[in-house]
Amino acid sequence: MELYILSVDNLKKLSEELIKQNWDLISPSEDGAGYQKVVNSDKISLNSKAAPTKISFKEYFFPKSEALFYFKQNQNDVELSDPKSADTKTVIFGAKPCDAASLPALEKVFNWDYHDEFFNKRRDNTVIIGLACNYSDEYCFCNSVGLSQNSEKGSDIFLTGQNDGSFLAKIVTQKGKDFVAAFKESFSQSDAAGLSQPASDSESPKKEAPAQARKFDYQNIKNWLDKNFANSFWNTAGELCLGCAQCAFVCPTCHCFDIVDENCSLNCGRRAKNWDSCQFSIFTKHTSGHNPRDNQNKRYRQRIMHKFKYYNDKFEEILCTGCGRCSRGCEAGIDIAGILEEIDQLPE
Ligand code: SF4
Ligand code: SF4
């Protein structure tokens, strides 16, 4: 295990150097709305006690809307051109464990039957510096989905705050190791004696991490879902749902998208990949007018099935990191942890 110390002064020097070298620096915004690009080193926010931002950082890998190519119709042919390549080197400072853990899950679907070069390029060009979390509220449940406030999953370097304001930096991946080697003036060697060390993924959260009240066994949930597609539980599970898709858009792991041609005039336009959601009523509507998910209960069942059964069957990953964002922001008060706790108690 390679451990270093990143002091407050060195964090500032490191960010100034990165800005000078034209890296994009991304960090949670101070108002908690989302992650934002930082152009001033003082704006890097490494607050382990902050709540998860309202929106996750997924748009830095999978933008809300992006051009796949542009087209222009000439007299007898169509001219195609590529969008600007997403090759800016990027570092995300202070990623919550429940955000960082979404990336290994998303990588599976973006490299399954088709290798999504847009996602992969951004992923390759981005270093994730995770931060141990000291926050918990009534919506958090990372401990119930195999993660913890100290989970290093998805991080390249994992920081744990120290009493003097510095950070213990643990190298997690080769990319993290290369980053530290490239900016070695900012990281001092540590023997970690007397310092708070991050617990490994398999260990329980550090003592000072607040306990989580929400608890269920995700394996039980999977077992129940395997046998209960037609259970009457689904007749009411989504009846309050407005179909607004706020839950999908703030979620670090939701990744549905639609591909459409958007014309800029009669003879030119772009083919775009835009966020979509299984919670929208027209998501599965056929051209014939038939809709196999013709009510919100069926659509909510799909949300739970996809996250806890289908994705698990296909990729051995749960499509949920327990960040609680979908519940915090739901105008209808639908609490995914409550639904999962209820399922956990149902007889198989
Ligand atoms: S669960 Fe809540 S946030 Fe999600 S679509 Fe329904 S009303 Fe909107
Ligand atoms: S489903 Fe909800 S709790 Fe799970 S990762 Fe998405 S936003 Fe977070």
Coordinates of C-alpha atoms and ligand atoms in Angstrom, one line a residue:
M1 CA 0.0 0.0 0.0
E2 CA 1.5 3.3 -1.1
L3 CA 0.6 6.2 1.2
Y4 CA 1.5 9.9 0.8
I5 CA 0.6 13.1 2.5
L6 CA -1.0 15.9 0.6
S7 CA -0.8 19.1 2.7
V8 CA -3.1 22.0 2.2
D9 CA -0.3 24.1 0.7
N10 CA 0.7 21.3 -1.6
L11 CA -3.0 20.8 -2.7
K12 CA -3.0 24.5 -3.7
K13 CA 0.3 24.2 -5.5
L14 CA -0.8 21.0 -7.2
S15 CA -4.1 22.6 -8.5
E16 CA -2.3 25.7 -9.7
E17 CA 0.2 23.5 -11.6
L18 CA -2.6 21.5 -13.1
I19 CA -4.4 24.6 -14.2
K20 CA -1.1 25.9 -15.7
Q21 CA -0.7 22.7 -17.6
N22 CA -4.3 23.0 -19.0
W23 CA -5.9 20.2 -17.1
D24 CA -9.6 20.6 -16.3
L25 CA -10.2 20.5 -12.5
I26 CA -13.6 19.4 -11.3
S27 CA -14.8 19.5 -7.7
P28 CA -18.1 19.5 -5.8
S29 CA -19.6 23.0 -5.9
E30 CA -19.8 24.9 -2.6
D31 CA -23.6 25.3 -2.9
G32 CA -23.9 21.5 -3.2
A33 CA -25.7 21.7 -6.6
G34 CA -23.2 19.5 -8.5
Y35 CA -19.6 19.1 -9.6
Q36 CA -18.2 22.1 -11.4
K37 CA -15.1 23.1 -13.3
V38 CA -12.7 25.0 -11.0
V39 CA -10.4 27.8 -12.4
N40 CA -9.1 29.0 -9.1
S41 CA -7.3 26.7 -6.7
D42 CA -9.2 28.2 -3.7
K43 CA -12.4 26.8 -5.1
I44 CA -11.5 23.1 -4.7
S45 CA -13.9 21.7 -2.2
L46 CA -12.7 18.7 -0.1
N47 CA -15.3 18.6 2.6
S48 CA -15.9 15.1 3.9
K49 CA -18.9 16.3 5.9
A50 CA -20.8 17.7 2.9
A51 CA -23.9 15.9 1.6
P52 CA -23.7 14.3 -1.8
T53 CA -24.2 17.0 -4.4
K54 CA -27.7 17.2 -5.9
I55 CA -26.4 15.9 -9.2
S56 CA -23.7 13.4 -9.6
F57 CA -20.6 13.8 -11.7
K58 CA -21.7 11.4 -14.5
E59 CA -22.2 14.3 -17.0
Y60 CA -18.3 14.6 -17.1
F61 CA -18.2 11.2 -18.7
F62 CA -21.7 10.9 -20.2
P63 CA -23.0 14.4 -21.0
K64 CA -26.7 15.3 -21.0
S65 CA -26.5 15.9 -24.7
E66 CA -23.6 15.2 -27.1
A67 CA -23.1 15.2 -30.8
L68 CA -21.9 11.9 -32.3
F69 CA -21.4 13.5 -35.7
Y70 CA -22.5 16.4 -37.8
F71 CA -24.1 16.1 -41.3
K72 CA -24.5 18.4 -44.1
Q73 CA -26.4 17.5 -47.3
N74 CA -24.8 18.8 -50.5
Q75 CA -26.4 18.4 -53.9
N76 CA -25.7 14.7 -54.4
D77 CA -24.1 13.5 -51.2
V78 CA -24.0 13.9 -47.5
E79 CA -20.9 15.3 -45.8
L80 CA -20.1 14.0 -42.3
S81 CA -17.8 15.5 -39.7
D82 CA -16.7 14.5 -36.3
P83 CA -17.3 16.5 -33.1
K84 CA -14.3 17.9 -31.2
S85 CA -12.5 15.1 -29.5
A86 CA -13.0 14.9 -25.7
D87 CA -9.3 14.6 -25.0
T88 CA -8.8 17.2 -22.2
K89 CA -6.9 15.8 -19.3
T90 CA -9.2 16.0 -16.2
V91 CA -8.9 15.4 -12.5
I92 CA -11.9 15.2 -10.3
F93 CA -11.1 16.2 -6.7
G94 CA -13.1 15.1 -3.7
A95 CA -15.3 12.5 -5.4
K96 CA -17.7 10.9 -2.9
P97 CA -17.3 7.1 -2.6
C98 CA -20.9 6.8 -3.8
D99 CA -20.0 8.8 -7.0
A100 CA -16.6 7.1 -7.7
A101 CA -18.1 3.7 -7.4
S102 CA -20.5 4.4 -10.2
L103 CA -17.7 4.3 -12.8
P104 CA -16.7 0.6 -12.7
A105 CA -20.4 -0.2 -13.0
L106 CA -21.0 2.2 -15.9
E107 CA -17.9 1.0 -17.7
K108 CA -19.5 -2.4 -18.1
V109 CA -22.4 -1.2 -20.2
F110 CA -20.4 1.2 -22.2
N111 CA -18.0 -1.6 -23.2
W112 CA -20.5 -4.4 -23.7
D113 CA -21.7 -5.0 -27.2
Y114 CA -20.3 -1.6 -28.4
H115 CA -17.3 0.3 -27.1
D116 CA -18.5 3.8 -26.5
E117 CA -15.5 5.9 -27.6
F118 CA -16.9 9.1 -26.1
F119 CA -17.3 7.6 -22.6
N120 CA -14.1 5.7 -22.8
K121 CA -12.0 8.6 -23.9
R122 CA -13.3 10.8 -21.0
R123 CA -12.8 7.9 -18.6
D124 CA -9.2 7.3 -19.8
N125 CA -8.4 11.0 -19.5
T126 CA -9.8 11.5 -16.0
V127 CA -8.1 10.8 -12.7
I128 CA -10.5 10.3 -9.8
I129 CA -9.3 11.6 -6.4
G130 CA -11.9 10.2 -4.0
L131 CA -12.5 11.5 -0.5
A132 CA -13.5 9.4 2.6
C133 CA -17.0 10.5 3.6
N134 CA -18.1 11.6 7.0
Y135 CA -21.7 12.3 6.1
S136 CA -24.9 10.4 6.5
D137 CA -28.6 11.3 6.4
E138 CA -31.9 9.4 6.3
Y139 CA -31.5 8.8 2.6
C140 CA -27.9 7.3 2.5
F141 CA -27.5 3.6 2.2
C142 CA -24.1 2.9 0.7
N143 CA -23.5 0.3 3.5
S144 CA -26.4 -1.8 2.2
V145 CA -25.1 -2.1 -1.4
G146 CA -21.7 -3.5 -0.6
L147 CA -20.0 -0.1 -0.3
S148 CA -19.0 2.2 2.6
Q149 CA -18.1 5.7 3.4
N150 CA -14.5 4.6 2.9
S151 CA -14.9 2.6 -0.3
E152 CA -12.1 3.1 -2.7
K153 CA -14.0 1.6 -5.6
G154 CA -13.6 3.8 -8.7
S155 CA -11.0 6.1 -7.2
D156 CA -7.5 6.3 -8.5
I157 CA -6.2 8.0 -5.4
F158 CA -8.2 8.0 -2.1
L159 CA -7.9 10.8 0.4
T160 CA -8.6 10.6 4.1
G161 CA -8.7 13.9 6.0
Q162 CA -6.4 14.4 8.9
N163 CA -6.8 16.5 12.0
D164 CA -4.3 19.1 10.8
G165 CA -6.2 19.7 7.6
S166 CA -3.9 17.6 5.4
F167 CA -4.9 14.4 3.6
L168 CA -3.6 10.9 3.7
A169 CA -3.4 9.9 0.0
K170 CA -3.6 6.2 -0.8
I171 CA -2.7 5.1 -4.3
V172 CA -5.4 2.8 -5.6
T173 CA -4.7 2.3 -9.3
Q174 CA -1.8 2.5 -11.8
K175 CA -3.3 5.7 -13.1
G176 CA -3.2 7.1 -9.6
K177 CA 0.4 6.0 -9.2
D178 CA 1.4 7.7 -12.5
F179 CA -0.4 10.9 -11.4
V180 CA 1.5 11.0 -8.1
A181 CA 4.8 10.3 -10.0
A182 CA 4.0 13.2 -12.4
F183 CA 3.4 15.6 -9.6
K184 CA 5.7 14.2 -7.0
E185 CA 6.6 17.6 -5.5
S186 CA 3.1 17.8 -4.1
F187 CA 3.0 14.4 -2.4
S188 CA 5.3 13.6 0.5
Q189 CA 6.0 10.0 1.5
S190 CA 4.2 8.8 4.6
D191 CA 4.8 5.9 6.9
A192 CA 1.2 6.5 8.1
A193 CA 2.3 6.2 11.7
G194 CA -0.3 7.8 13.9
L195 CA -2.5 8.8 10.9
S196 CA -6.1 7.9 10.3
Q197 CA -6.0 5.3 7.5
P198 CA -8.8 4.4 5.1
A199 CA -10.4 1.1 5.8
S200 CA -10.4 -1.3 2.9
D201 CA -13.7 -1.9 1.0
S202 CA -14.2 -5.1 2.9
E203 CA -13.8 -3.5 6.3
S204 CA -16.6 -1.7 8.2
P205 CA -16.6 2.1 8.0
K206 CA -14.2 4.0 10.2
K207 CA -15.5 4.8 13.6
E208 CA -16.0 8.4 12.9
A209 CA -18.2 7.9 9.9
P210 CA -21.8 8.4 10.9
A211 CA -23.8 5.2 11.1
Q212 CA -26.5 4.6 8.5
A213 CA -30.1 4.0 9.6
R214 CA -31.2 2.4 6.3
K215 CA -30.5 -1.3 6.1
F216 CA -31.4 -4.1 3.8
D217 CA -29.7 -7.2 2.3
Y218 CA -29.2 -6.6 -1.4
Q219 CA -28.8 -10.3 -2.0
N220 CA -32.3 -10.9 -0.5
I221 CA -33.6 -8.2 -2.8
K222 CA -32.1 -9.9 -5.8
N223 CA -33.5 -13.3 -4.8
W224 CA -37.0 -11.8 -4.4
L225 CA -36.8 -10.0 -7.7
D226 CA -35.7 -13.2 -9.5
K227 CA -39.1 -14.7 -8.6
N228 CA -41.5 -11.9 -8.4
F229 CA -41.9 -10.0 -11.6
A230 CA -45.7 -10.4 -11.4
N231 CA -46.1 -9.9 -7.7
S232 CA -49.0 -7.7 -6.6
F233 CA -46.4 -5.5 -4.8
W234 CA -45.8 -3.8 -8.1
N235 CA -49.5 -2.8 -8.5
T236 CA -48.9 0.1 -6.1
A237 CA -45.1 0.6 -5.9
G238 CA -45.0 3.4 -8.3
E239 CA -48.5 4.9 -7.9
L240 CA -47.2 8.2 -6.5
C241 CA -44.5 8.6 -9.2
L242 CA -44.9 11.6 -11.4
G243 CA -42.7 10.2 -14.2
C244 CA -40.5 13.3 -14.1
A245 CA -37.2 11.3 -14.2
Q246 CA -35.5 13.6 -11.7
C247 CA -34.4 10.3 -10.0
A248 CA -32.6 9.1 -13.2
F249 CA -31.0 12.4 -14.1
V250 CA -29.4 13.0 -10.7
C251 CA -28.3 9.3 -10.4
P252 CA -24.7 8.4 -10.9
T253 CA -25.5 5.1 -12.5
C254 CA -28.6 5.6 -14.6
H255 CA -27.4 5.7 -18.2
C256 CA -30.4 5.4 -20.6
F257 CA -30.0 7.5 -23.7
D258 CA -31.8 8.2 -26.9
I259 CA -30.2 8.8 -30.3
V260 CA -31.8 11.4 -32.5
D261 CA -31.1 13.5 -35.6
E262 CA -31.4 17.2 -34.8
N263 CA -31.6 19.4 -37.8
C264 CA -30.1 22.9 -37.7
S265 CA -31.8 23.7 -41.0
L266 CA -33.2 21.8 -43.9
N267 CA -29.9 20.4 -45.0
C268 CA -27.7 20.1 -42.0
G269 CA -27.7 18.9 -38.4
R270 CA -26.2 16.5 -35.9
R271 CA -26.8 13.0 -34.6
A272 CA -27.0 13.4 -30.9
K273 CA -27.0 11.1 -27.8
N274 CA -29.4 12.6 -25.2
W275 CA -30.2 11.4 -21.7
D276 CA -33.5 9.5 -21.4
S277 CA -35.2 7.6 -18.6
C278 CA -37.3 4.5 -18.1
Q279 CA -39.6 6.7 -15.9
F280 CA -40.9 8.6 -18.9
S281 CA -44.3 7.4 -20.2
I282 CA -43.2 7.3 -23.8
F283 CA -39.9 5.5 -23.1
T284 CA -41.2 2.1 -24.4
K285 CA -44.1 3.4 -26.5
H286 CA -44.1 1.7 -29.9
T287 CA -44.9 3.4 -33.2
S288 CA -48.1 1.4 -33.2
G289 CA -49.2 3.2 -30.0
H290 CA -48.8 0.0 -27.9
N291 CA -46.9 0.5 -24.7
P292 CA -45.7 -2.6 -22.8
R293 CA -45.1 -0.4 -19.7
D294 CA -48.3 1.5 -19.9
N295 CA -48.5 2.7 -16.3
Q296 CA -46.1 4.2 -13.7
N297 CA -46.2 1.1 -11.5
K298 CA -44.7 -1.0 -14.4
R299 CA -42.2 1.8 -15.0
Y300 CA -41.1 1.9 -11.4
R301 CA -40.8 -1.9 -11.4
Q302 CA -38.4 -1.5 -14.3
R303 CA -36.3 1.0 -12.3
I304 CA -35.8 -1.5 -9.4
M305 CA -35.5 -4.6 -11.7
H306 CA -32.8 -3.0 -13.9
K307 CA -30.8 -1.8 -10.9
F308 CA -31.0 -4.8 -8.7
K309 CA -31.6 -7.8 -11.0
Y310 CA -31.0 -7.3 -14.7
Y311 CA -27.7 -5.4 -14.4
N312 CA -26.6 -7.9 -11.7
D313 CA -27.5 -10.9 -13.9
K314 CA -25.6 -9.4 -16.9
F315 CA -22.6 -7.7 -15.4
E316 CA -22.5 -8.8 -11.7
E317 CA -22.9 -5.2 -10.6
I318 CA -25.7 -3.4 -8.7
L319 CA -26.7 -0.3 -10.6
C320 CA -27.0 1.7 -7.3
T321 CA -24.4 3.1 -5.0
G322 CA -26.8 4.1 -2.2
C323 CA -26.1 7.8 -2.6
G324 CA -29.8 8.6 -1.9
R325 CA -30.0 11.4 -4.4
C326 CA -33.1 10.1 -6.2
S327 CA -35.0 10.1 -2.9
R328 CA -33.7 13.5 -1.6
G329 CA -34.9 15.2 -4.8
C330 CA -38.2 13.3 -5.4
E331 CA -41.1 15.7 -5.4
A332 CA -43.5 12.8 -4.8
G333 CA -41.6 11.7 -1.7
I334 CA -40.7 8.3 -3.2
D335 CA -37.8 6.8 -1.1
I336 CA -35.9 4.1 -2.9
A337 CA -34.4 2.8 0.4
G338 CA -37.9 2.5 1.8
I339 CA -39.0 0.4 -1.2
L340 CA -35.9 -1.8 -0.9
E341 CA -36.4 -2.3 2.9
E342 CA -40.0 -3.3 2.2
I343 CA -39.0 -5.8 -0.5
D344 CA -36.3 -7.2 1.9
Q345 CA -39.2 -8.1 4.4
L346 CA -41.4 -9.8 1.8
P347 CA -41.7 -13.6 1.7
E348 CA -40.0 -15.1 -1.4
Ligands
SF4_1 S1 -39.6 8.4 -8.5 FE1 -39.9 10.6 -8.0 S2 -38.2 11.6 -9.1 FE2 -38.4 9.5 -10.0 S3 -39.8 9.8 -11.8 FE3 -41.1 9.3 -10.0 S4 -41.7 11.3 -9.1 FE4 -40.0 11.7 -10.5
SF4_2 S1 -30.8 4.7 -7.6 FE1 -30.8 6.5 -6.2 S2 -29.6 5.9 -4.4 FE2 -29.1 4.5 -6.1 S3 -27.3 5.4 -7.1 FE3 -29.1 6.1 -8.2 S4 -29.6 8.1 -7.2 FE4 -28.2 7.0 -5.8

